CSV table of C-alpha atoms in Angstrom, one decimal:
chain,number,residue,atom,x,y,z
A,327,MET,CA,0.0,0.0,0.0
A,328,ASN,CA,1.5,3.3,-1.0
A,329,GLU,CA,1.6,6.5,1.1
A,330,LYS,CA,-1.2,8.2,-0.8
A,331,THR,CA,-3.6,5.3,-0.2
A,332,LYS,CA,-2.7,5.2,3.5
A,333,SER,CA,-3.3,8.9,3.8
A,334,THR,CA,-6.6,8.7,2.1
A,335,GLU,CA,-7.7,5.8,4.3
A,336,ARG,CA,-6.6,7.7,7.4
A,337,SER,CA,-8.5,10.8,6.2
A,338,MET,CA,-11.7,8.7,5.7
A,339,GLU,CA,-11.3,7.1,9.2
A,340,GLU,CA,-10.8,10.6,10.7
A,341,GLU,CA,-14.0,11.8,8.9
A,342,GLN,CA,-15.9,8.9,10.3
A,343,ILE,CA,-14.6,9.5,13.8
A,344,ARG,CA,-15.6,13.2,13.5
A,345,GLU,CA,-19.1,12.3,12.4
A,346,ALA,CA,-19.4,9.8,15.3
A,347,LEU,CA,-18.2,12.6,17.7
A,348,ASP,CA,-20.7,15.0,16.3
A,349,ALA,CA,-23.5,12.5,16.7
A,350,HIS,CA,-22.3,11.7,20.2
A,351,TRP,CA,-22.2,15.3,21.4
A,352,GLN,CA,-25.6,16.1,19.8
A,353,ALA,CA,-27.1,13.1,21.5
A,354,SER,CA,-25.5,14.1,24.8
A,355,ALA,CA,-27.0,17.6,24.5
A,356,ALA,CA,-30.4,16.2,23.6
A,357,GLY,CA,-30.4,13.6,26.4
A,358,ASP,CA,-30.6,10.6,24.0
A,359,GLU,CA,-28.7,8.1,26.2
A,360,ASN,CA,-28.8,5.3,23.6
A,361,VAL,CA,-27.2,7.3,20.7
A,362,GLU,CA,-24.9,9.0,23.1
A,363,HIS,CA,-23.3,5.7,24.0
A,364,ASP,CA,-23.1,4.2,20.5
A,365,ILE,CA,-19.6,5.7,20.2
A,366,TYR,CA,-18.2,3.5,23.0
A,367,ASP,CA,-16.7,0.0,22.7
A,368,ASP,CA,-18.4,-2.6,24.9
A,369,ASP,CA,-15.3,-2.7,27.1
A,370,ALA,CA,-14.6,1.0,27.1
A,371,ILE,CA,-13.0,2.6,30.1
A,372,CYS,CA,-13.9,6.1,31.3
A,373,ASP,CA,-11.7,7.9,33.9
A,374,TYR,CA,-12.7,10.8,36.1
A,375,PRO,CA,-9.2,11.8,37.5
A,376,GLN,CA,-10.6,14.5,39.8
A,377,SER,CA,-12.8,12.1,41.7
A,378,GLY,CA,-10.5,9.1,41.3
A,379,GLU,CA,-13.2,7.0,39.5
A,380,ARG,CA,-13.0,4.6,36.7
A,381,ILE,CA,-16.1,3.3,34.9
A,382,LEU,CA,-15.6,-0.1,33.2
A,383,GLY,CA,-17.7,-0.9,30.2
A,384,ARG,CA,-20.2,0.9,28.0
A,385,SER,CA,-23.2,-0.5,30.0
A,386,ASN,CA,-21.9,0.9,33.3
A,387,LEU,CA,-21.1,4.2,31.8
A,388,GLN,CA,-24.6,4.5,30.3
A,389,ALA,CA,-26.2,3.4,33.6
A,390,LEU,CA,-24.1,6.0,35.6
A,391,ARG,CA,-25.0,8.9,33.2
A,392,SER,CA,-28.7,7.9,33.0
A,393,HIS,CA,-29.0,8.0,36.8
A,394,HIS,CA,-27.4,11.5,37.2
A,395,PRO,CA,-29.7,13.4,39.6
A,396,GLY,CA,-29.2,16.7,37.8
A,397,LYS,CA,-29.8,16.4,34.1
A,398,PRO,CA,-27.8,19.1,32.2
A,399,SER,CA,-29.8,22.2,31.1
A,400,GLY,CA,-27.1,23.4,28.8
A,401,PHE,CA,-24.4,21.8,26.6
A,402,ASN,CA,-22.0,23.9,24.4
A,403,ILE,CA,-19.2,22.5,22.3
A,404,LYS,CA,-16.3,24.9,22.1
A,405,ARG,CA,-14.1,22.9,19.9
A,406,ILE,CA,-13.1,19.4,18.8
A,407,LEU,CA,-9.5,18.6,17.8
A,408,GLY,CA,-8.1,15.3,16.8
A,409,LYS,CA,-6.0,13.2,14.5
A,410,GLY,CA,-5.8,9.5,14.1
A,411,ASP,CA,-7.1,7.7,17.2
A,412,LEU,CA,-6.8,10.6,19.6
A,413,TRP,CA,-9.6,13.3,19.9
A,414,ILE,CA,-10.2,16.1,22.3
A,415,THR,CA,-13.4,17.9,22.9
A,416,GLU,CA,-13.6,21.1,24.9
A,417,TYR,CA,-17.2,22.0,26.1
A,418,THR,CA,-19.4,23.4,28.8
A,419,ILE,CA,-22.2,21.5,30.6
A,420,THR,CA,-24.6,23.5,32.7
A,421,TYR,CA,-26.0,21.7,35.8
A,422,GLN,CA,-28.5,23.6,37.9
A,423,GLU,CA,-27.5,26.9,36.4
A,424,GLN,CA,-23.8,26.3,37.1
A,425,PRO,CA,-21.4,25.8,34.2
A,426,ALA,CA,-18.8,23.0,34.3
A,427,TYR,CA,-15.9,23.5,31.9
A,428,THR,CA,-15.1,20.1,30.6
A,429,VAL,CA,-12.4,18.4,28.5
A,430,SER,CA,-12.9,15.0,27.1
A,431,ILE,CA,-10.0,13.0,25.8
A,432,MET,CA,-11.1,10.0,23.7
A,433,GLU,CA,-8.9,7.2,22.3
A,434,PHE,CA,-10.4,5.2,19.5
A,435,SER,CA,-9.8,1.7,18.2
A,436,TYR,CA,-11.6,0.5,15.1
A,437,GLY,CA,-14.0,3.4,15.2
A,438,LYS,CA,-15.1,3.0,18.8
A,439,VAL,CA,-13.9,4.8,22.0
A,440,VAL,CA,-11.9,2.4,24.1
A,441,HIS,CA,-10.7,5.0,26.7
A,442,GLU,CA,-12.0,8.3,27.7
A,443,THR,CA,-10.7,10.7,30.3
A,444,GLN,CA,-12.9,13.6,31.4
A,445,TYR,CA,-11.8,16.6,33.4
A,446,PHE,CA,-14.4,19.0,35.0
A,447,ALA,CA,-13.6,22.5,36.2
A,448,ASP,CA,-15.8,25.0,38.0
A,449,PRO,CA,-15.6,28.7,37.1
A,450,PHE,CA,-13.7,31.1,39.4
A,451,VAL,CA,-13.2,34.8,39.7
A,452,ALA,CA,-10.0,36.0,38.1
A,453,PRO,CA,-7.6,37.7,40.5
A,454,ALA,CA,-7.3,41.4,40.1
A,455,TRP,CA,-3.5,41.3,40.1
A,456,ARG,CA,-3.3,40.0,36.6
A,457,SER,CA,-5.9,42.2,34.9
A,458,GLN,CA,-3.3,44.3,33.1
A,459,TRP,CA,-2.2,41.3,31.0
A,460,VAL,CA,-5.5,39.6,30.2
A,461,GLN,CA,-8.8,40.1,28.4
A,462,GLN,CA,-12.1,38.8,29.6
A,463,ILE,CA,-13.7,36.0,27.6
A,464,VAL,CA,-17.4,36.4,27.3
């Protein structure tokens, strides 16, 4: 197989992953738990480093998310970046009127997520001492 063929195949695979990600995040925002979890391999692992938790398997991940007591009232994708089997999504989820700034790092194998790590951060007030060097993001 020549380099051009490999590059074309890689490009097609990346397009398919991007389409799967778009469908995943749209389903997440809409609360469609079945479509949301189609992207995951049956044996997927999802890590939440801040709480020290690991969820093993797509069925456990879907069950955990479907039992969340505070369904999100907002979901906003800021950007999706990726290449090959590694994709990163930066987004905001709003729970009970509080935004959670979130980063999802997904590792794919054969078109399915086999490992995801999610980081969640609460907003905070910027300290006044650095105001001369920054701009406020709206």
